[in-house]
GROMACS .gro file of C-alpha atoms in nm:
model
  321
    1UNK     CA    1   0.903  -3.136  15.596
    2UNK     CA    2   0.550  -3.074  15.635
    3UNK     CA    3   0.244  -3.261  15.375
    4UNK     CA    4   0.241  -2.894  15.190
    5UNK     CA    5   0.590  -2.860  15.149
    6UNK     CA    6   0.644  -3.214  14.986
    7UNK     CA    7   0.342  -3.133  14.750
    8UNK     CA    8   0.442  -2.794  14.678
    9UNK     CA    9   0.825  -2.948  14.603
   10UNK     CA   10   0.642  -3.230  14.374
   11UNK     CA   11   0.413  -3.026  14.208
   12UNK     CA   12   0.751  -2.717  14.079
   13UNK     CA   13   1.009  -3.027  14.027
   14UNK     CA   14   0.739  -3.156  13.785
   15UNK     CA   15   0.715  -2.821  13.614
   16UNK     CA   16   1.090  -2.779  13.609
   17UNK     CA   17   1.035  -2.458  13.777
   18UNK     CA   18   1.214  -2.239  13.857
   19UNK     CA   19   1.426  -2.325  13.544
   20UNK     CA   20   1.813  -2.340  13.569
   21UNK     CA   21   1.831  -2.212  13.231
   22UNK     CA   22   1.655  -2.053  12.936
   23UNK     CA   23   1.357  -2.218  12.748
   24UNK     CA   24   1.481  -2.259  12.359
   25UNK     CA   25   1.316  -2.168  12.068
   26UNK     CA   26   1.183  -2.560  12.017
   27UNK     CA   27   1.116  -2.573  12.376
   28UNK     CA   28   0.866  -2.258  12.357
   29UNK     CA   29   0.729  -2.340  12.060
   30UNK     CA   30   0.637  -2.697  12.167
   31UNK     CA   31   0.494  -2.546  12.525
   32UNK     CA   32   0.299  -2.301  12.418
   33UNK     CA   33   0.159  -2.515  12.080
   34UNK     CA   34   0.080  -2.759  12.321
   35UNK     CA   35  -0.097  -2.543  12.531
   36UNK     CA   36  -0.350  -2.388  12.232
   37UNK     CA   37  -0.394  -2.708  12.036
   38UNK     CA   38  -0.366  -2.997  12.223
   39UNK     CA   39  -0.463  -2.887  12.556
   40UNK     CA   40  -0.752  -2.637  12.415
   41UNK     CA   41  -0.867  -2.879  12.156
   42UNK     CA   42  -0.878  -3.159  12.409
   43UNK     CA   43  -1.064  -3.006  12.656
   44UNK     CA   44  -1.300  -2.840  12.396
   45UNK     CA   45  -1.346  -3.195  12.262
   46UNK     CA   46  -1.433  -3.328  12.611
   47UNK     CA   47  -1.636  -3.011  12.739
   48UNK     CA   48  -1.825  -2.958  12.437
   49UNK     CA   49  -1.816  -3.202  12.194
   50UNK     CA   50  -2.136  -3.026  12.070
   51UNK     CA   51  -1.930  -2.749  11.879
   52UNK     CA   52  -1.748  -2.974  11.720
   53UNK     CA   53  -2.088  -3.153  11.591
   54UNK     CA   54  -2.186  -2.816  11.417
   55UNK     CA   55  -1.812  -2.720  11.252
   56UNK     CA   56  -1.736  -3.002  11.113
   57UNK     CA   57  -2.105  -3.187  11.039
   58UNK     CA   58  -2.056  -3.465  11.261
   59UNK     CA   59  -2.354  -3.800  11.299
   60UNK     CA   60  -2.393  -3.807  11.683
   61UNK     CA   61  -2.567  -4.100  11.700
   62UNK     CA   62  -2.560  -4.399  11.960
   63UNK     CA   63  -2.198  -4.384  12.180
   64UNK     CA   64  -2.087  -4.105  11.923
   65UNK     CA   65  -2.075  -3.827  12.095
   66UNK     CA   66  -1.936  -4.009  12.476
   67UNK     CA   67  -1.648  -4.144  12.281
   68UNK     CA   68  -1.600  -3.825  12.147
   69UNK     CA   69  -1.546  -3.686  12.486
   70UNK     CA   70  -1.284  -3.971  12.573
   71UNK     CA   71  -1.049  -3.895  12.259
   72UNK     CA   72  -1.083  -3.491  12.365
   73UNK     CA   73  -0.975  -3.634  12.707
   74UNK     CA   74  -0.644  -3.841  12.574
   75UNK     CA   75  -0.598  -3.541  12.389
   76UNK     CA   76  -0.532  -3.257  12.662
   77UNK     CA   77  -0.326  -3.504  12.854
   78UNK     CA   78  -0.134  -3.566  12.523
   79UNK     CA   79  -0.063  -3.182  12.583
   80UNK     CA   80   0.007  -3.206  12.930
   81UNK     CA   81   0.261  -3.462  12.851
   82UNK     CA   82   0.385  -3.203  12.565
   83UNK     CA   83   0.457  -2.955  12.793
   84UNK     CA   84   0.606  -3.126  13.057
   85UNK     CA   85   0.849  -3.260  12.760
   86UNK     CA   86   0.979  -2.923  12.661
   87UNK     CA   87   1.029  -2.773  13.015
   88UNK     CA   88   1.235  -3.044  13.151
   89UNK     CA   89   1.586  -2.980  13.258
   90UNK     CA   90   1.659  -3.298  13.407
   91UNK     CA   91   1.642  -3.551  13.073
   92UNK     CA   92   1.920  -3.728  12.883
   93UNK     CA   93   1.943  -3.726  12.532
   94UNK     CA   94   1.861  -3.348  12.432
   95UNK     CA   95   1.542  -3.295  12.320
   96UNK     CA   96   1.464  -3.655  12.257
   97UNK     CA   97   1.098  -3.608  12.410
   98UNK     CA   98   1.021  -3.346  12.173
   99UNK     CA   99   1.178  -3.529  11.857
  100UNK     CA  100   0.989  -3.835  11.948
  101UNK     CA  101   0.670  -3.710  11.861
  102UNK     CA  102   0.759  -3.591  11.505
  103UNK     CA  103   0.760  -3.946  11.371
  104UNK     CA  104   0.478  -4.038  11.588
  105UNK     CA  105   0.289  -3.739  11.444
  106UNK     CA  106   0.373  -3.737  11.057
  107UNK     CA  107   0.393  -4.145  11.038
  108UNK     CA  108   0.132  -4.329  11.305
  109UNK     CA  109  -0.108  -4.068  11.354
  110UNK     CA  110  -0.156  -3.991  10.978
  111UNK     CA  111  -0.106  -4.334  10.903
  112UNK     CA  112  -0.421  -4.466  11.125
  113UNK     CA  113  -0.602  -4.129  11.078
  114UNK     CA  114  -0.607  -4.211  10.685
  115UNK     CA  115  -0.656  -4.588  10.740
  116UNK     CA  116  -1.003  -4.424  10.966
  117UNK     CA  117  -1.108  -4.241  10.685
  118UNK     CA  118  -1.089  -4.455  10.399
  119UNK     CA  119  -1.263  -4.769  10.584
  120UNK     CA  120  -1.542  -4.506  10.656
  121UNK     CA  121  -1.475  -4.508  11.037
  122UNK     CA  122  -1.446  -4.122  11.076
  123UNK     CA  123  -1.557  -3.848  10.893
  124UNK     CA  124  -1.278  -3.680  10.648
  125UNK     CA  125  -1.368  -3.386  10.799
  126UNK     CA  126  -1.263  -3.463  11.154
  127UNK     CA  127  -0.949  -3.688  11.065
  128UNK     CA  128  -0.783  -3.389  10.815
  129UNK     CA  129  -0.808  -3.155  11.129
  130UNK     CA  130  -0.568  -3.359  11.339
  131UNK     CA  131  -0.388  -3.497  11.035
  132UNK     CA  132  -0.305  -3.133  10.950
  133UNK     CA  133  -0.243  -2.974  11.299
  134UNK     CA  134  -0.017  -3.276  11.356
  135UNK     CA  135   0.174  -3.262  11.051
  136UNK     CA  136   0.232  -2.873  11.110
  137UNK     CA  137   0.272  -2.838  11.439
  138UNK     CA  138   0.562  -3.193  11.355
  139UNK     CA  139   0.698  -2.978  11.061
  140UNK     CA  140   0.751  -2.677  11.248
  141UNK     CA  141   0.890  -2.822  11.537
  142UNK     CA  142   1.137  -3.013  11.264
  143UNK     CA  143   1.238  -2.705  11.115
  144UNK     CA  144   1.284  -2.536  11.445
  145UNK     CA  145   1.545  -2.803  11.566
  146UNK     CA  146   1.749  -2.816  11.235
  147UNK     CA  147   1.784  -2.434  11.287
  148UNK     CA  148   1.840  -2.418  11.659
  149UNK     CA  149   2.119  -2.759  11.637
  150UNK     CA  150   2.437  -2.739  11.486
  151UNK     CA  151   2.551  -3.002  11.246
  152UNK     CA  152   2.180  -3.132  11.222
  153UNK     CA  153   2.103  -3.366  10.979
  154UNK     CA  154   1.802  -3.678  10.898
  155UNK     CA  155   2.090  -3.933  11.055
  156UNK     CA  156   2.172  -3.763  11.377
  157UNK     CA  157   1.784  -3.740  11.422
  158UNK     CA  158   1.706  -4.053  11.351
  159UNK     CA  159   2.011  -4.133  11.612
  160UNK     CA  160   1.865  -3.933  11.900
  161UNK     CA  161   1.531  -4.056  11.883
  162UNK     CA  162   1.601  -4.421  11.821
  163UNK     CA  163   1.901  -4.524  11.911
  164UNK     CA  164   1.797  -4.504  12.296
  165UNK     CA  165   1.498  -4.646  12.233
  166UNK     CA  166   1.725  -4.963  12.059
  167UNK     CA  167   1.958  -4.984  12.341
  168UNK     CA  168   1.655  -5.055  12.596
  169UNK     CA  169   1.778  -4.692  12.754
  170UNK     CA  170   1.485  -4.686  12.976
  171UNK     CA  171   1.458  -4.995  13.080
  172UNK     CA  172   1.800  -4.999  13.258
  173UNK     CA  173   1.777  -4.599  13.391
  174UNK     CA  174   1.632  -4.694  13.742
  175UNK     CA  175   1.365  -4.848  13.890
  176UNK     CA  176   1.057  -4.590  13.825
  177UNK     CA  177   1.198  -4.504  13.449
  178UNK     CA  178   1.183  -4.899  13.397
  179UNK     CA  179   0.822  -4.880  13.526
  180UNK     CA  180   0.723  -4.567  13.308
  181UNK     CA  181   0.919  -4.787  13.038
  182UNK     CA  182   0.722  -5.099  13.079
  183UNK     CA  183   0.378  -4.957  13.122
  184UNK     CA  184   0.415  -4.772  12.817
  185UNK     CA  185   0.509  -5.054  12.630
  186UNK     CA  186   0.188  -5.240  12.705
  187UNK     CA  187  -0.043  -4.969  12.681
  188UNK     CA  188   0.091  -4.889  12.331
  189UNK     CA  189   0.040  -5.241  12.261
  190UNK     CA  190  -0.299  -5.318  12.348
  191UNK     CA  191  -0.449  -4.993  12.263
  192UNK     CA  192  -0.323  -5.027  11.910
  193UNK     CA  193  -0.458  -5.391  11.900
  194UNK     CA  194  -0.826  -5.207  11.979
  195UNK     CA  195  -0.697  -4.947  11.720
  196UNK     CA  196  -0.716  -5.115  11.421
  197UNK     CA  197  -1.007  -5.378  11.579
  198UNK     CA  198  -1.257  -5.162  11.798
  199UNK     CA  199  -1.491  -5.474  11.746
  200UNK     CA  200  -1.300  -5.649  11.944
  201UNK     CA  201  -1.301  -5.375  12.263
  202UNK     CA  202  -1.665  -5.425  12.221
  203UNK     CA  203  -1.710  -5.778  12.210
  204UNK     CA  204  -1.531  -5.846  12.530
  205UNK     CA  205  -1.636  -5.527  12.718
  206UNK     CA  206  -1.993  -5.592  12.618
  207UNK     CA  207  -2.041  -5.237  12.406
  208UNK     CA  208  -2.388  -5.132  12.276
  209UNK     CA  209  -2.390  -5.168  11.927
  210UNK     CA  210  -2.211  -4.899  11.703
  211UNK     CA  211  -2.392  -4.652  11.530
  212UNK     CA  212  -2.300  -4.331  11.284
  213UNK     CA  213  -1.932  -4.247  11.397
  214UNK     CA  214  -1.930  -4.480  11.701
  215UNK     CA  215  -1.695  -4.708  11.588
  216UNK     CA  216  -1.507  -4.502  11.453
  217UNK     CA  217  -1.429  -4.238  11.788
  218UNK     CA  218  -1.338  -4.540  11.990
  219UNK     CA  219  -1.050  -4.632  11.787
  220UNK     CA  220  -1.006  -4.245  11.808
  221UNK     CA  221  -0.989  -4.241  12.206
  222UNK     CA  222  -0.762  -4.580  12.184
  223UNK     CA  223  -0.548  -4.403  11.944
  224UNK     CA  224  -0.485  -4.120  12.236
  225UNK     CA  225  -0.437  -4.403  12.473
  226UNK     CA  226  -0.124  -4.559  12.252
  227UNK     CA  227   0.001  -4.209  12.191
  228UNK     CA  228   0.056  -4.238  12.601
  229UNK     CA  229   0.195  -4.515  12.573
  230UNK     CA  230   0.451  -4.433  12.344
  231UNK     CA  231   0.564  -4.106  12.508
  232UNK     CA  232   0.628  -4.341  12.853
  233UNK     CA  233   0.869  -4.529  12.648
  234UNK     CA  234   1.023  -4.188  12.472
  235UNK     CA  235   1.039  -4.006  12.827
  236UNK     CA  236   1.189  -4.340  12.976
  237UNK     CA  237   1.468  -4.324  12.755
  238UNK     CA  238   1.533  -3.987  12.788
  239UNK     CA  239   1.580  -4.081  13.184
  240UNK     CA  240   1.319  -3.760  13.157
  241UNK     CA  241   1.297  -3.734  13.601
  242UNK     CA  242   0.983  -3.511  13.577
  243UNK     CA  243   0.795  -3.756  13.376
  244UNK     CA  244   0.782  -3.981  13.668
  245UNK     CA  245   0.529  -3.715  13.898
  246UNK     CA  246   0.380  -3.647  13.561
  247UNK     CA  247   0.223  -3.923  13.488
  248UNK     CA  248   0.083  -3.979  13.821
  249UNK     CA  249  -0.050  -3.628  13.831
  250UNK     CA  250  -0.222  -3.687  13.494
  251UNK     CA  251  -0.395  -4.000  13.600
  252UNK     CA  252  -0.521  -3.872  13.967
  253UNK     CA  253  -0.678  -3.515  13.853
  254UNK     CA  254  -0.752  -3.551  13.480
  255UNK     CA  255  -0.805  -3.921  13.395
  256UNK     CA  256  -0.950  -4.085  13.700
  257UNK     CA  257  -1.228  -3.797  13.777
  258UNK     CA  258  -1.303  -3.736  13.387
  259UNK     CA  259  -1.356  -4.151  13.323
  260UNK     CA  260  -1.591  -4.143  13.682
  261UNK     CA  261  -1.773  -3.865  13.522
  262UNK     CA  262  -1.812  -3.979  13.178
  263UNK     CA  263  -1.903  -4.364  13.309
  264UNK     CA  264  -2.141  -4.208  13.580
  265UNK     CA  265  -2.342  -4.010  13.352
  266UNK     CA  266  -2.367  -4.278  13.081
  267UNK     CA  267  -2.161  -4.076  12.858
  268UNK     CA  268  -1.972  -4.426  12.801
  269UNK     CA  269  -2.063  -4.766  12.857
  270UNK     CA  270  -1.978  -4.865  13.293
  271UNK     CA  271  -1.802  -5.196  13.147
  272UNK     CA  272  -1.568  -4.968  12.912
  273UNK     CA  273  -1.566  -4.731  13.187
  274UNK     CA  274  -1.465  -5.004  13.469
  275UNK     CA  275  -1.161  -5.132  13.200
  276UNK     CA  276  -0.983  -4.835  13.136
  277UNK     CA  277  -1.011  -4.704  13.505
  278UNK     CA  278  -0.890  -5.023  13.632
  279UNK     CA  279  -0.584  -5.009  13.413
  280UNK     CA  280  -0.543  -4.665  13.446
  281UNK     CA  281  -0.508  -4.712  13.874
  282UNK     CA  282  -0.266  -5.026  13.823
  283UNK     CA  283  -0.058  -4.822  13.597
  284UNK     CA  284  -0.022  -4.567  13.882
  285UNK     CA  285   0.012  -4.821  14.155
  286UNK     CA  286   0.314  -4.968  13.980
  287UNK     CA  287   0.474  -4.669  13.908
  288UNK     CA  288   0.442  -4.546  14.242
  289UNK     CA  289   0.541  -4.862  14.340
  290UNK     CA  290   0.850  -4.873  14.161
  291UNK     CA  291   0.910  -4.505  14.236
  292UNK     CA  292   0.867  -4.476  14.627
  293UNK     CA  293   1.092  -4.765  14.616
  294UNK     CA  294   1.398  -4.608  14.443
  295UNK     CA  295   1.349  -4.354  14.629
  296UNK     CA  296   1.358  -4.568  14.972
  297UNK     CA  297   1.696  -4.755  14.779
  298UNK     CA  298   1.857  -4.423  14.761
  299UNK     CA  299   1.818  -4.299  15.102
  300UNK     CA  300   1.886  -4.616  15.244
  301UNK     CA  301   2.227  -4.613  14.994
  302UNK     CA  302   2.292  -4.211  15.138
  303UNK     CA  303   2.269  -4.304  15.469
  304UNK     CA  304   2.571  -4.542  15.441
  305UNK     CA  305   2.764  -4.321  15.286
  306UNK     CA  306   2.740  -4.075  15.557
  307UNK     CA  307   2.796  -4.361  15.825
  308UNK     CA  308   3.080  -4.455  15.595
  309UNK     CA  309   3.194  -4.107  15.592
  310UNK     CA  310   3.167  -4.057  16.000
  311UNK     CA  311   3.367  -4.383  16.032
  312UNK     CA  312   3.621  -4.299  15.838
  313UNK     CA  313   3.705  -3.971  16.005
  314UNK     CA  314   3.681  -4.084  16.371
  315UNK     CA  315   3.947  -4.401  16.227
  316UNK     CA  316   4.176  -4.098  16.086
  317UNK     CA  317   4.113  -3.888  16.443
  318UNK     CA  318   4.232  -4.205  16.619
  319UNK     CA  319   4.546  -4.278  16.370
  320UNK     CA  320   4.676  -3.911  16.435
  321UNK     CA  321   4.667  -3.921  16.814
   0.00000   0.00000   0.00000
């Protein structure tokens, strides 16, 4: 199998394409929504951050405007994520991926958004657009699935979302899902720690001083960082397969090249920079790690069986001469 053939098998198995079967309704709707909001806000956001400064009347001052740039980046890969989500075929729990998001989009985002706002951190104007699309885009996608599933009902979602997530589910589904598990888990933990306490991010990583929304659109960008973290954890526990490519692909041609950019052209401080692109590259390495290695467990295991196999036949040639 030649270099091309491997990447070109990588790149459709992370797609889920060709698809076995049908997209559904909630599928579509959360692929394509992705697509337009979350993916075209993002990269608006991180492309030009300027048009957002003249809609909604935002204070550009000091780190403003570089920070801005980061949260449009965590953004579009929130979307990337998104999609991936709804065109996997290979997952366990149906259309856990997708129903994870609806608490994490009507309780935590809203919640922190709002906590933002009132301590003066962001601008109402710029927290109410993603407080709304969130809540829409989460209501729609609720309705959808009540519609679409037969014998839904608040318990059995609560069930699919959760009670996976309870049992440790991805923890215990193989090697690279316990990786995707694990790195979630602390990158929704520390980011949310720099959440609620930006000061903090820039005490220890040496930050210039905040000023006008600042402050402010770093918890914003950390915010996008714990949302990644929490999907890891909710595609774990589906045992979601094409997660695993995903979120190597995300980190080598959207998050690497973006933070060397932004860092390089003093869009952000090189010391906030250096910290999220080292964590960023050990996240990968263990992933791959842990991937390439059930992957090397599994041939190894195949192997056997077919020398198992060839043994067994030549014994049962033998017996019947």
């Amino acid at each position: 199998m030649t270099v091309k053939t491997m990447i070109c098998h990588w790149f459709t198995f992370m797609l889920s394409f060709p698809r076995t079967q049908p997209l559904s309704l909630l599928q579509k709707f959360t692929q394509w929504s992705s697509v337009l909001a979350y993916c075209g806000g993002g990269l608006s956001l991180l492309v030009f951050p300027q048009l957002w400064d003249i809609i909604l009347h935002l204070e550009s001052t000091g780190r403003s405007e570089g920070y801005l740039r980061l949260t449009g980046l965590g953004v579009l890969e929130i979307g990337f994520i998104f999609v991936i989500s709804a065109r996997s075929t290979l997952q366990g729990p149906s259309h856990i991926s997708i129903l994870g998001s609806i608490a994490e989009r009507l309780l935590y985002v809203n919640g922190i958004l709002l906590m933002l706002i009132l301590r003066g951190m962001v601008p109402l104007s710029f927290g109410l657009v993603f407080m709304v699309l969130d809540s829409s885009l989460s209501l729609i996608t609720l309705v959808i699935w009540f519609r679409e599933t037969e014998g839904a009902s608040v318990s059995l979602l609560i069930k699919e979302v959760f009670l996976p997530i309870l049992n440790c589910h991805g923890a215990r589904s193989g090697a690279s899902n316990a990786a995707i598990f694990f790195v979630g888990f602390f990158q929704l933990l520390f980011s949310l720690i720099f959440v609620i306490r930006p000061e903090i991010a820039r005490i220890i990583l040496h930050l210039d001083r905040f000023h006008g929304n600042s402050k402010g659109f770093l918890a914003t960008s950390f915010i996008t960082m714990s949302i990644h973290g929490w999907y890891h954890m909710i595609n774990a526990c589906a045992v979601n397969h094409p997660f695993v490519p995903a979120a190597l692909f995300y980190r080598i041609f959207f998050n690497f090249p973006a933070l060397i950019i932004l860092g390089s052209v003093d869009q952000i401080e090189q010391t906030l920079c250096f910290a999220v692109l080292m964590c960023e590259i050990c996240f990968f390495l263990i992933i791959l790690f842990f991937d390439i290695s059930q992957k090397v467990l599994q041939n190894d295991e195949s192997e056997e069986r077919i020398l198992l196999t060839s043994t067994d036949k030549e014994k049962i040639e033998a017996t019947s001469k």
